[in-house]
mmCIF file of C-alpha atoms and ligand atoms in Angstrom:
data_model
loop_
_atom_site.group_PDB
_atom_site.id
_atom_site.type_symbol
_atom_site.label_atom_id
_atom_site.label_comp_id
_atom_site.label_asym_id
_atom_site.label_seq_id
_atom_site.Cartn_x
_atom_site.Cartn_y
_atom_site.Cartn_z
ATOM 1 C CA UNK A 1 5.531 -14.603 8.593
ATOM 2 C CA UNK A 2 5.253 -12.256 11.899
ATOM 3 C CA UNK A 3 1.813 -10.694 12.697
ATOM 4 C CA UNK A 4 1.562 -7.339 14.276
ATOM 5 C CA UNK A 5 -1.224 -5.520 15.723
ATOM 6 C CA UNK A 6 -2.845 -2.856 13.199
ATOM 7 C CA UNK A 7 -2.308 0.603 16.106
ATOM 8 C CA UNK A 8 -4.060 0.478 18.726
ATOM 9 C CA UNK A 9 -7.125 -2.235 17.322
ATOM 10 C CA UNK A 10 -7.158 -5.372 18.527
ATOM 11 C CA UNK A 11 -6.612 -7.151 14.837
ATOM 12 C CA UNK A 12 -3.469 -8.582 13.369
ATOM 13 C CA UNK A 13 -2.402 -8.383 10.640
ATOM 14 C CA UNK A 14 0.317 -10.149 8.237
ATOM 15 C CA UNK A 15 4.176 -7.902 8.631
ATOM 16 C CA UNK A 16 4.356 -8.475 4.381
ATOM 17 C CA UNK A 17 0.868 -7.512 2.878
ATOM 18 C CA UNK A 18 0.022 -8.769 -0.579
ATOM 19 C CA UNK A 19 -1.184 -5.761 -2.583
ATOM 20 C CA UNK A 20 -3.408 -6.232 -5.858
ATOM 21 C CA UNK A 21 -3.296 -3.725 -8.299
ATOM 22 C CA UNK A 22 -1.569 -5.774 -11.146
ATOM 23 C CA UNK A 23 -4.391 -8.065 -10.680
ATOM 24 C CA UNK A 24 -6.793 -7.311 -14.193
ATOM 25 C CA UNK A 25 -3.833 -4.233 -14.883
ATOM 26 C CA UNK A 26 -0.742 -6.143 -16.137
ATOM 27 C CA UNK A 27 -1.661 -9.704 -15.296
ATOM 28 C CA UNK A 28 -5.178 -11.608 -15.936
ATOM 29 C CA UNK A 29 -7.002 -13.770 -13.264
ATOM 30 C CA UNK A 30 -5.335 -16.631 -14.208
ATOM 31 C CA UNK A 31 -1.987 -15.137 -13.470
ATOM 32 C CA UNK A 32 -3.088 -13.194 -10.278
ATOM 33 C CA UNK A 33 -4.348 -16.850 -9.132
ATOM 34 C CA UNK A 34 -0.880 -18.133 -8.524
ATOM 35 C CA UNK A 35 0.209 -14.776 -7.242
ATOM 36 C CA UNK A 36 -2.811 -15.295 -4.679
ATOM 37 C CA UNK A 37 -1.894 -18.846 -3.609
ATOM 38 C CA UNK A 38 1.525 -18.419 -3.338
ATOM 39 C CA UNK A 39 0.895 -15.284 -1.226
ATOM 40 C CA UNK A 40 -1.524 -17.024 0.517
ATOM 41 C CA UNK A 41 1.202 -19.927 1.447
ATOM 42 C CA UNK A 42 3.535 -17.912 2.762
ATOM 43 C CA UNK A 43 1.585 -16.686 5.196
ATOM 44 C CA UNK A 44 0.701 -13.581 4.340
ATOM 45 C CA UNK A 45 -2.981 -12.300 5.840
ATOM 46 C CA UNK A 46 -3.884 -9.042 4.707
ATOM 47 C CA UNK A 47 -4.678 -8.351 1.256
ATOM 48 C CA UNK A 48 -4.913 -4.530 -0.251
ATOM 49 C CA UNK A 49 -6.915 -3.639 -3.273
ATOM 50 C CA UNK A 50 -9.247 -0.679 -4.389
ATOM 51 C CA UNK A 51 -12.117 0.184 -6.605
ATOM 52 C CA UNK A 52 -10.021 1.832 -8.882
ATOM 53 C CA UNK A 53 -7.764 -0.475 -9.322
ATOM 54 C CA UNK A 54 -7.728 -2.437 -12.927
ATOM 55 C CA UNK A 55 -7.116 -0.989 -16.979
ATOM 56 C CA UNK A 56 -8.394 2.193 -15.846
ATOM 57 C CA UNK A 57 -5.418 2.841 -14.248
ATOM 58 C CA UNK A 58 -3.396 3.334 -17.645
ATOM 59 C CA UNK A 59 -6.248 3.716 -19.896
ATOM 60 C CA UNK A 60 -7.801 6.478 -18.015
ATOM 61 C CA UNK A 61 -11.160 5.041 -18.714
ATOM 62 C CA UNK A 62 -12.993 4.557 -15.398
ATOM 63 C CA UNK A 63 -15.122 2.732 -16.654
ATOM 64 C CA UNK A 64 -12.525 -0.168 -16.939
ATOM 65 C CA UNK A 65 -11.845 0.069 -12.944
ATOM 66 C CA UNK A 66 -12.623 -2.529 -10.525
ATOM 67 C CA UNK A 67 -10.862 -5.646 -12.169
ATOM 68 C CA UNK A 68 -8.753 -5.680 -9.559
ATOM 69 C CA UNK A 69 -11.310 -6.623 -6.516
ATOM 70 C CA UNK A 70 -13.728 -8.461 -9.438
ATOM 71 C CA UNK A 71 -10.965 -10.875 -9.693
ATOM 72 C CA UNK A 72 -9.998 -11.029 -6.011
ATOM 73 C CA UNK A 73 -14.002 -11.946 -5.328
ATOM 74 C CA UNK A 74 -13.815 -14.760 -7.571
ATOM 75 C CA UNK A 75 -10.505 -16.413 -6.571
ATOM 76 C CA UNK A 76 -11.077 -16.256 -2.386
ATOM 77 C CA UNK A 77 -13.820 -18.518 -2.155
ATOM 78 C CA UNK A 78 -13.942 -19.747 1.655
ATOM 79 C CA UNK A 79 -10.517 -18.388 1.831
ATOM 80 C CA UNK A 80 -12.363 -14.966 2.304
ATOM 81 C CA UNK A 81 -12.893 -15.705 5.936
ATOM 82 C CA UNK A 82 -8.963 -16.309 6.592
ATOM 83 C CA UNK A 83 -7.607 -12.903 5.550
ATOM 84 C CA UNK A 84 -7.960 -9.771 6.410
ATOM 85 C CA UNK A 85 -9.438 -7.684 3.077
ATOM 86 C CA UNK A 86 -8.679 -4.014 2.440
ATOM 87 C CA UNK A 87 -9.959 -2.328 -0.027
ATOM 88 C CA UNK A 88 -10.141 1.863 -0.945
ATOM 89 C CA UNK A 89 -12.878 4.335 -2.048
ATOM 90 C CA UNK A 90 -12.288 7.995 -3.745
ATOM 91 C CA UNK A 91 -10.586 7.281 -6.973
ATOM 92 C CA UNK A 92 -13.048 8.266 -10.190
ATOM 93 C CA UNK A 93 -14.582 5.120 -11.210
ATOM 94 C CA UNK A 94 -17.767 6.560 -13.827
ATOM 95 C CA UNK A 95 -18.058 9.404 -15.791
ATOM 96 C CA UNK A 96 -20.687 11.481 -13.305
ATOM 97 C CA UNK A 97 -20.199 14.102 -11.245
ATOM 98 C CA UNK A 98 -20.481 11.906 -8.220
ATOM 99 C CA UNK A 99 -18.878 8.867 -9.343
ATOM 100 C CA UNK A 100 -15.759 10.011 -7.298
ATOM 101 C CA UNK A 101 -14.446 11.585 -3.977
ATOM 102 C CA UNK A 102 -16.043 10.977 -0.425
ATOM 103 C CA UNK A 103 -19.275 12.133 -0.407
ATOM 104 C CA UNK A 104 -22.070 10.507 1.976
ATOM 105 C CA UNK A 105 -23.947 9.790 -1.678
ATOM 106 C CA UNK A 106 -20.557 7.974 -3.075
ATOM 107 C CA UNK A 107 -19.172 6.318 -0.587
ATOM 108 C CA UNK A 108 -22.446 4.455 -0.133
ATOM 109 C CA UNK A 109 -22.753 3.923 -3.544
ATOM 110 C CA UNK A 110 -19.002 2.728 -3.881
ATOM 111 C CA UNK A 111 -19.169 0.551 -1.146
ATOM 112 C CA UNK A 112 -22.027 -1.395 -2.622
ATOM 113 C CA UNK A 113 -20.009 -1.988 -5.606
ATOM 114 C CA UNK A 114 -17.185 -2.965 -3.234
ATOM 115 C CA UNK A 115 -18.769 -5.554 -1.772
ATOM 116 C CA UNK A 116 -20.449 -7.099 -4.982
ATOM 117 C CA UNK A 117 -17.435 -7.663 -6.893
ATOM 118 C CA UNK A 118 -15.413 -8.781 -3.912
ATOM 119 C CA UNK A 119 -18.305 -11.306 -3.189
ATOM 120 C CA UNK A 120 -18.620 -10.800 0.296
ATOM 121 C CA UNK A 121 -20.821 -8.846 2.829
ATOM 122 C CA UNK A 122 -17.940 -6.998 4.329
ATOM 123 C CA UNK A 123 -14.971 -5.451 3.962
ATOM 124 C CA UNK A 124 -12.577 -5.307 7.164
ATOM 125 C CA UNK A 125 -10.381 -2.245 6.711
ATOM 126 C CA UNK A 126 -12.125 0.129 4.196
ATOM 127 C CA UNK A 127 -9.511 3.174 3.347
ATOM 128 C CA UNK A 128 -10.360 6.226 1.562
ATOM 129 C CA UNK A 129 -7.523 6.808 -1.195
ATOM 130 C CA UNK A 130 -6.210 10.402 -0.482
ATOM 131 C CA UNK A 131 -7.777 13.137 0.981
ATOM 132 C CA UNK A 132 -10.588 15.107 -0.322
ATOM 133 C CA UNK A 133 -10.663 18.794 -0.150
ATOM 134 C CA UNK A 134 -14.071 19.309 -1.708
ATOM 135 C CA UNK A 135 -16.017 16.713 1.016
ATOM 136 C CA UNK A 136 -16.384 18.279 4.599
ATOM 137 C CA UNK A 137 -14.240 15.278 7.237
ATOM 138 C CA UNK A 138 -17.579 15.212 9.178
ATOM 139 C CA UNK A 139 -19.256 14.321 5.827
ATOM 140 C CA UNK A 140 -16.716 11.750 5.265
ATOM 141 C CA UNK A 141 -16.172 10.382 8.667
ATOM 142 C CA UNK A 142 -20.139 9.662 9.222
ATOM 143 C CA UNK A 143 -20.659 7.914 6.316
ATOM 144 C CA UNK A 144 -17.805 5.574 6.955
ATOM 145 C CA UNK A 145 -18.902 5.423 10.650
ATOM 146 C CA UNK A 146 -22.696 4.213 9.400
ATOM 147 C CA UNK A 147 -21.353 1.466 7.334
ATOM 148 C CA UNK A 148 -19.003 0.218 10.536
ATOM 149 C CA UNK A 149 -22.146 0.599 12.511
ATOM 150 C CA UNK A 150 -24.068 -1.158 9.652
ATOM 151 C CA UNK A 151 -21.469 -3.981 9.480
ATOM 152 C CA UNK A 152 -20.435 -3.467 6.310
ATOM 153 C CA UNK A 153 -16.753 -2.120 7.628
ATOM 154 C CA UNK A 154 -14.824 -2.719 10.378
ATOM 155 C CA UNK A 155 -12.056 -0.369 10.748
ATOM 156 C CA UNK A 156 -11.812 2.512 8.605
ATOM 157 C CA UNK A 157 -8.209 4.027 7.433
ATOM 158 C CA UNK A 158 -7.148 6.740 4.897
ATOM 159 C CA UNK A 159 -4.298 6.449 2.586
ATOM 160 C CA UNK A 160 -1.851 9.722 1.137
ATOM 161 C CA UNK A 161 -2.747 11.431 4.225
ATOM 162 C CA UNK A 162 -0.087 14.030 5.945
ATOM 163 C CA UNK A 163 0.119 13.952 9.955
ATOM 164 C CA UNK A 164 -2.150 17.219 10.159
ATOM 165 C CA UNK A 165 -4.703 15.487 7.862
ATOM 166 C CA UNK A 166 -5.397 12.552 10.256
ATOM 167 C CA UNK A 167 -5.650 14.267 13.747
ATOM 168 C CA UNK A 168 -7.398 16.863 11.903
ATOM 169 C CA UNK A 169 -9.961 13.952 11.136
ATOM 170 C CA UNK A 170 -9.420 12.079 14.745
ATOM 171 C CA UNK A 171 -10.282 15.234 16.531
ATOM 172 C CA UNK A 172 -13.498 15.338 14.711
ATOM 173 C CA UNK A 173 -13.628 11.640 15.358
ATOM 174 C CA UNK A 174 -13.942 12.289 18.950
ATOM 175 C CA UNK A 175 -15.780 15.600 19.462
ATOM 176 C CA UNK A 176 -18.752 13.148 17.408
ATOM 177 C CA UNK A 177 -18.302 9.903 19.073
ATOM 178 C CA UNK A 178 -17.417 8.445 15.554
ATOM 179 C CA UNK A 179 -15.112 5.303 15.034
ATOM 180 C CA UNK A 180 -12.126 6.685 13.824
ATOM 181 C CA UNK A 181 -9.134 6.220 10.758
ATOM 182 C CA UNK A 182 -7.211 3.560 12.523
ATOM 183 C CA UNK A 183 -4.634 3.073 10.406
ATOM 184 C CA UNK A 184 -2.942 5.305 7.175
ATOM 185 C CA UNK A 185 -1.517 3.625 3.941
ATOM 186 C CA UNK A 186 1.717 6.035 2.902
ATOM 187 C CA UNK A 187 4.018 5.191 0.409
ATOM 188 C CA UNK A 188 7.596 4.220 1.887
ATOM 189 C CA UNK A 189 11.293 2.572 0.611
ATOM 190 C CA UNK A 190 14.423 2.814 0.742
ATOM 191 C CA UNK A 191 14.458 5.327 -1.754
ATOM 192 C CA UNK A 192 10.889 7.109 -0.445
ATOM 193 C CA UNK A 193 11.299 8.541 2.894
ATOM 194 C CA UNK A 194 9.157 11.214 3.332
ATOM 195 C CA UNK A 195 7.208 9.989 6.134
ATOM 196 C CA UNK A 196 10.179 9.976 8.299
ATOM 197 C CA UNK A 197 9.857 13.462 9.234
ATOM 198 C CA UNK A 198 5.940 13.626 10.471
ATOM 199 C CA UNK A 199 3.538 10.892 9.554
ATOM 200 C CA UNK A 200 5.672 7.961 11.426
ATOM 201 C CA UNK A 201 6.138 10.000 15.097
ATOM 202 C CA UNK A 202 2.610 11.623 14.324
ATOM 203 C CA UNK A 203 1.534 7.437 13.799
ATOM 204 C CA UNK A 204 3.509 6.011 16.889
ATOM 205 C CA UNK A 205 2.255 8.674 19.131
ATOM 206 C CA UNK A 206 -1.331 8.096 17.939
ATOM 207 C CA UNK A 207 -0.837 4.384 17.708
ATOM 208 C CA UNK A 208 -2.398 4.399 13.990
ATOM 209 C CA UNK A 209 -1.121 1.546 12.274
ATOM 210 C CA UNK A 210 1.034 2.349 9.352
ATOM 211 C CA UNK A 211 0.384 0.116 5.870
ATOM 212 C CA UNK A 212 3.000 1.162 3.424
ATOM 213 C CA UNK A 213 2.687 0.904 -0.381
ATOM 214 C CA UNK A 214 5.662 0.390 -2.564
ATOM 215 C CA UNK A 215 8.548 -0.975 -0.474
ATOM 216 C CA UNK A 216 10.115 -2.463 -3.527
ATOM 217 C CA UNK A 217 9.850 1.231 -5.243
ATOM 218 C CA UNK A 218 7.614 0.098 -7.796
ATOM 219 C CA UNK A 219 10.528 -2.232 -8.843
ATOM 220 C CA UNK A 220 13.163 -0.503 -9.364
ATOM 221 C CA UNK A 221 14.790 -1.579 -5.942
ATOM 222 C CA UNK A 222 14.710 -5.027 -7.437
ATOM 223 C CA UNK A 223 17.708 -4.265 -9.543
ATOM 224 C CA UNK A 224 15.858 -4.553 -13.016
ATOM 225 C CA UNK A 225 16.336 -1.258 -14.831
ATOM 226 C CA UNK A 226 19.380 0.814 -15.886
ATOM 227 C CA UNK A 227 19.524 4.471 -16.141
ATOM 228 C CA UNK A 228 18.799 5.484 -19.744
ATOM 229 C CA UNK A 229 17.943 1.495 -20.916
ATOM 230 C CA UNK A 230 14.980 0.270 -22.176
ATOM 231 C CA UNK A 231 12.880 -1.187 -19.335
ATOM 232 C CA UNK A 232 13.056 -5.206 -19.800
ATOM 233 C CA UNK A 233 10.149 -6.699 -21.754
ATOM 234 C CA UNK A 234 6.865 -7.694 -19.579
ATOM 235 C CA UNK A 235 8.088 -5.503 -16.787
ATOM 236 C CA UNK A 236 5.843 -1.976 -15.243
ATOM 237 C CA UNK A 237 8.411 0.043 -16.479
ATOM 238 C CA UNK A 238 7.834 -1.338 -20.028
ATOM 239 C CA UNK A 239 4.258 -0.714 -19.998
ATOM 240 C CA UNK A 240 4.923 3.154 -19.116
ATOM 241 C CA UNK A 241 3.761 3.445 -15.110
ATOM 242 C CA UNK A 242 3.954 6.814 -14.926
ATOM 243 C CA UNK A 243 5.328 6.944 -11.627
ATOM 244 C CA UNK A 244 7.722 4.545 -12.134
ATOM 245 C CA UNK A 245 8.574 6.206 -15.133
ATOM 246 C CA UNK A 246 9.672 9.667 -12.863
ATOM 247 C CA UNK A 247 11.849 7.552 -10.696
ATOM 248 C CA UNK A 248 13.743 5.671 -13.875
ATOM 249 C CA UNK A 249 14.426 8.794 -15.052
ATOM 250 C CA UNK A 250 16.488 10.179 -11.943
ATOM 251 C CA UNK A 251 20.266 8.658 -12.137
ATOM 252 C CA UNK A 252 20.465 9.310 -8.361
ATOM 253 C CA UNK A 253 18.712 6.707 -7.868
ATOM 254 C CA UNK A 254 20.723 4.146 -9.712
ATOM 255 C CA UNK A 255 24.063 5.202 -7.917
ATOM 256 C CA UNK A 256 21.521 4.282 -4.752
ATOM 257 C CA UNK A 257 20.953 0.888 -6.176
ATOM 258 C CA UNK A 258 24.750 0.059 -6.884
ATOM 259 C CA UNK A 259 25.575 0.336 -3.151
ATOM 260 C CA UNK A 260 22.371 -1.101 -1.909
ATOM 261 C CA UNK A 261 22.882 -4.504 -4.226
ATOM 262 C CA UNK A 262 26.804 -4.452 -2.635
ATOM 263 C CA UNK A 263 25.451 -4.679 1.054
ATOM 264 C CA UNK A 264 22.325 -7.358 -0.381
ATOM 265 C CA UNK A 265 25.552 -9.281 -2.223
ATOM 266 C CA UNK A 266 27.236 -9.579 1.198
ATOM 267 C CA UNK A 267 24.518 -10.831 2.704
ATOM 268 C CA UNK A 268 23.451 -13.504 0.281
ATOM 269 C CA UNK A 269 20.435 -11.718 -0.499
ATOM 270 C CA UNK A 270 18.218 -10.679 -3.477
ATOM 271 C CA UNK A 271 18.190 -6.741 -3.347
ATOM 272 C CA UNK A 272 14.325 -6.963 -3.089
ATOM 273 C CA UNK A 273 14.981 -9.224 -0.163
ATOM 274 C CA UNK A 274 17.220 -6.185 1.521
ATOM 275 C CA UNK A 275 14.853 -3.582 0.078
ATOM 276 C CA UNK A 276 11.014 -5.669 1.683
ATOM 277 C CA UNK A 277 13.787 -6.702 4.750
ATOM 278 C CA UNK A 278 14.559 -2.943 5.854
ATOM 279 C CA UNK A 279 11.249 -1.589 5.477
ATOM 280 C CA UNK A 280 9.556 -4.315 7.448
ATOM 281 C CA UNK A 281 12.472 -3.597 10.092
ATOM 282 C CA UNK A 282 11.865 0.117 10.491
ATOM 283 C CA UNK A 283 10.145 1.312 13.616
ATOM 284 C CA UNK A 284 6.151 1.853 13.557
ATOM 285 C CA UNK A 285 5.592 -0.039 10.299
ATOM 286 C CA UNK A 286 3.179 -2.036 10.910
ATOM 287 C CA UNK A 287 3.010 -3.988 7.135
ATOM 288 C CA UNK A 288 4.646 -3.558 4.060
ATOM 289 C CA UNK A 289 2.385 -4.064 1.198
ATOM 290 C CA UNK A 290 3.906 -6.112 -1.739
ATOM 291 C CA UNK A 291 3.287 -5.634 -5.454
ATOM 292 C CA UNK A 292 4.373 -9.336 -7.553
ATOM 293 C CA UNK A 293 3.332 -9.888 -11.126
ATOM 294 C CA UNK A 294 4.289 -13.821 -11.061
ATOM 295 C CA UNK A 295 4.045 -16.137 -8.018
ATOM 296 C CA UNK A 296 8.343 -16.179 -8.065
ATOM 297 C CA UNK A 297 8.231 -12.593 -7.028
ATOM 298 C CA UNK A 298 6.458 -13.117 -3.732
ATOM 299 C CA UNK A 299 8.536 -16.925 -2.888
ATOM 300 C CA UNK A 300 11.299 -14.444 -3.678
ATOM 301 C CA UNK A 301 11.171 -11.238 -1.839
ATOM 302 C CA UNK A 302 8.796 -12.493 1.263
ATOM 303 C CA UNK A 303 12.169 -15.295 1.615
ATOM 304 C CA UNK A 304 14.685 -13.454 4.209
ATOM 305 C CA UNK A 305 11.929 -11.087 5.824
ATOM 306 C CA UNK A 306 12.346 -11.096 9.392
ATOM 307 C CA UNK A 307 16.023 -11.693 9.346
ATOM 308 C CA UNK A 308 18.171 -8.940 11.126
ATOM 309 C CA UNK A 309 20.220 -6.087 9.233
ATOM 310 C CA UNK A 310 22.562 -4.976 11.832
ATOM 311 C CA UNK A 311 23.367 -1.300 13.430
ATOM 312 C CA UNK A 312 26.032 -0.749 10.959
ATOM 313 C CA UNK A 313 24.235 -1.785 7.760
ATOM 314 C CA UNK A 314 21.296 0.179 8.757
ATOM 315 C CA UNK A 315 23.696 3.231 9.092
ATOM 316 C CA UNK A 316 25.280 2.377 5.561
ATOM 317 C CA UNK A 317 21.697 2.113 4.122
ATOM 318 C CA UNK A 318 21.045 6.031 5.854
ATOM 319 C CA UNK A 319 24.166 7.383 4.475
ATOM 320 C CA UNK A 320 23.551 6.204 1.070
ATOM 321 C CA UNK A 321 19.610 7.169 1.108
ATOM 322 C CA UNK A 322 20.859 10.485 3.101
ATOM 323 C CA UNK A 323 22.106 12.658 0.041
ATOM 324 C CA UNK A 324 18.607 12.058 -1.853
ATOM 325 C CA UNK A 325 16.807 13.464 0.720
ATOM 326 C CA UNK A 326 18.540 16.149 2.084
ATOM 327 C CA UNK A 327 15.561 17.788 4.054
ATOM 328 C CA UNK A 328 14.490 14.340 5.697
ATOM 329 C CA UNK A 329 15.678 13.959 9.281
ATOM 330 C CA UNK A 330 16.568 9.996 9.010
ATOM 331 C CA UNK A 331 15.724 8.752 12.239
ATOM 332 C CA UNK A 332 16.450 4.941 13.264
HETATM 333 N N1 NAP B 1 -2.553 3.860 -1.632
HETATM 334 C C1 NAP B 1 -1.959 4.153 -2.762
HETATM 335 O O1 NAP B 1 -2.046 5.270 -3.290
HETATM 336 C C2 NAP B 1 -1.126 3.087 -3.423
HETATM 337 C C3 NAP B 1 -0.246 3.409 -4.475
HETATM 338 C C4 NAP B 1 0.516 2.374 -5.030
HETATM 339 C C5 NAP B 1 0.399 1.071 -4.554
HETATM 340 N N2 NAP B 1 -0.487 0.789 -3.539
HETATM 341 C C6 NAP B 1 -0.646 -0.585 -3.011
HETATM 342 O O2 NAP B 1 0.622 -1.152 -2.760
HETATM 343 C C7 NAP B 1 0.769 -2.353 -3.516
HETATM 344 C C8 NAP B 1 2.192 -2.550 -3.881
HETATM 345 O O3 NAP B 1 2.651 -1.465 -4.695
HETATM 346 P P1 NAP B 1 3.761 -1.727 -5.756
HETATM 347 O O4 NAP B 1 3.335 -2.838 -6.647
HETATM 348 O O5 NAP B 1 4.152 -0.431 -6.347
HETATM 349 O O6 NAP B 1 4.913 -2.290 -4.771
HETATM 350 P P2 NAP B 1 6.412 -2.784 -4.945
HETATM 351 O O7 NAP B 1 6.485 -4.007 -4.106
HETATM 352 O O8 NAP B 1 7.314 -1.639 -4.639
HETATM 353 O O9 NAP B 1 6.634 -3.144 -6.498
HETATM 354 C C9 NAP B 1 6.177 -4.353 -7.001
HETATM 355 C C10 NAP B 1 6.868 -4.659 -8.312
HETATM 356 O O10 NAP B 1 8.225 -4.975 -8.076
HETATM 357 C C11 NAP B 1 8.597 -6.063 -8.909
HETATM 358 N N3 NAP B 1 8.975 -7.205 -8.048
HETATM 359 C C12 NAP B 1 8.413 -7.615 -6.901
HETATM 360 N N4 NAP B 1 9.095 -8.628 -6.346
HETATM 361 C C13 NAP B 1 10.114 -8.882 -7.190
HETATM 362 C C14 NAP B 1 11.183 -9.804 -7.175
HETATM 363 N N5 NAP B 1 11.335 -10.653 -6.164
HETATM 364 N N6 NAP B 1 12.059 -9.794 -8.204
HETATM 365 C C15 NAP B 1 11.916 -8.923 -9.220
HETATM 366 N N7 NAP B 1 10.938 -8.023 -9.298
HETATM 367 C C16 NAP B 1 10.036 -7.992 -8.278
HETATM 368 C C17 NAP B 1 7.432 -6.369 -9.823
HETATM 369 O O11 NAP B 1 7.605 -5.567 -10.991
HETATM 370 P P3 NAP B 1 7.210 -6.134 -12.456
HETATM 371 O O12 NAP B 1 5.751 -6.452 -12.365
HETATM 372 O O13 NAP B 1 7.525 -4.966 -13.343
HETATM 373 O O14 NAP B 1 8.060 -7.343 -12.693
HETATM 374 C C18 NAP B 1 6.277 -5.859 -9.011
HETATM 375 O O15 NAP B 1 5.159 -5.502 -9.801
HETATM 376 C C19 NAP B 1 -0.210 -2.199 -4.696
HETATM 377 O O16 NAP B 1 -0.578 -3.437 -5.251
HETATM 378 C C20 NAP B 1 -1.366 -1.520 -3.992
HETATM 379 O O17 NAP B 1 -2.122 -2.485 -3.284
HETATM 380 C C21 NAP B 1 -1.229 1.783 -2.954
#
């Protein structure tokens, strides 16, 4: 497993990221143990999670968030000093009118709870989820610069940020001498591209590292679903993820798959291995962040990373991703 530097810090950080939010959402602790392990073995360093994430996810009940990092405090143990733990504040997690956003009074609140169910007394890259149009940035940013300076953080980041979003925040950043989002957590695949156009030259210029969520497209770039089947029993699309659900329902996206599991077939490879391969591959990502419900999933898709896909298949890959995202300027 390669280790890159997150932007311009000095840390490193695993290229494949294990993310948790199955953990205490579609598997139990028992389950997200040999996940963990597994994850663990392969080499992987840098583990994502948030306070949201657990039941509350699908039940909409906020008060049944936080599974995720509850379970992730009791499996590390001593481990906890090996990895690199990332966890995210904003997401609604009560039912009071501060129990969400990033507020000075919630953020210090939310961190507490952070750090209690993870078990430890700090948390190295703390992200906040998306932005937050009702919370002034300074607000924001000198909270999360008093808990770095408190040593409860040590790098912040935001996630679901645009470009003008995070130099909006570094400029205030610098005009108040406050530590600054060092790295943003986008969502990016084959069949997600968005950031192309902006947030990856915005990134690379301002050497913010760039975490991406979903390389695997919430599963569907595994090759498990077909366009107007049921989803296969035990799988997210079975259980109804909502945003899974959108892209099941787009047959675009199954042509996509056909060709991608042709150039994965020539290869010898799984087409998760070709989907986790490419986005690890592309320029300024700096770690892809891997969702796995059963141990076999990671062994699986973590297998071939770091193994070339040459000029051509990268340019077979563009002009098959090119005619679902017409406005994106693909750039290799
Ligand atoms: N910041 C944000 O807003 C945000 C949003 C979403 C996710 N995230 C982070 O990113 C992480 C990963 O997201 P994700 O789970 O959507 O990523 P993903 O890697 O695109 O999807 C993971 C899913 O793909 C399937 N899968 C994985 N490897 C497989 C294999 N080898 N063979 C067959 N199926 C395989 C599994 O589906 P089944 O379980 O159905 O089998 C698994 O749950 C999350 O855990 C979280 O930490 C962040």
């Amino acid at each position: 497993m390669g280790l890159r530097k997150l932007g311009r810090t000095g840390l490193k950080v695993s290229e494949v990221s294990l993310g948790t939010m199955a953990f205490g959402r579609w598997i139990d602790q028992k389950q997200s143990a040999e996940v963990l392990d597994v994850a663990l073995d392969a080499g992987i360093t840098l583990i994502d999670t948030a306070d949201v994430y657990g039941k509350g996810s699908d039940t909409g009940n906020p008060l049944e968030s936080g599974q995720s990092e509850t379970i992730l405090g009791n499996l590390l143990g001593s481990r906890r000093q090996q990895i690199i733990l990332a966890t995210k504040v904003h997401g609604r997690v009560g039912a009071g009118a501060n129990d969400a956003g990033q507020s000075r009074y919630h953020i210090f609140r939310a961190v507490e709870n952070s750090l209690r169910r993870l078990q430890t007394d700090y948390i190295d890259l703390y992200q906040v989820h998306r932005f937050d149009e009702h919370t002034p940035l300074e607000e924001t940013l000198r909270a999360l610069d008093d808990l770095v300076r408190q040593g409860k953080v040590r790098y912040i980041g935001c996630s679901n940020y645009a470009a003008w979003q995070i130099a909006k925040a570094h400029g205030i950043s610098a005009q108040l001498n406050l530590h600054r989002y060092e790295s943003v957590q986008p969502e990016y695949s084959i069949i997600a591209r968005g950031i192309e156009r902006e947030l990856l030259p915005f990134a690379a210029s301002e050497q913010v590292g760039v975490i991406v969520y979903s390389p695997l497209g919430r599963g569907l770039l595994t090759g498990k679903y077909a366009f107007e089947q049921a989803p296969p029993p035990g799988t997210r699309g079975a259980a109804g993820e909502k945003r899974l659900q959108a892209l099941l329902e787009e047959e675009r996206n199954f042509q996509i798959v056909v060709r991608l599991r042709s150039i994965a077939a020539r290869k010898g490879w799984s087409l998760a291995q070709l989907a986790l391969t490419w986005v690890v591959s592309r320029p300024h990502v700096t770690s892809a962040i891997l969702g796995a419900s059963n141990p076999r999933q990671v062994l699986e898709s973590v297998q071939y990373v770091g193994d070339k896909l040459s000029e051509k298949e990268l340019a077979e890959i563009d002009e098959i991703t090119s005619g679902a995202h017409p406005d994106v300027a693909l750039q290799r």
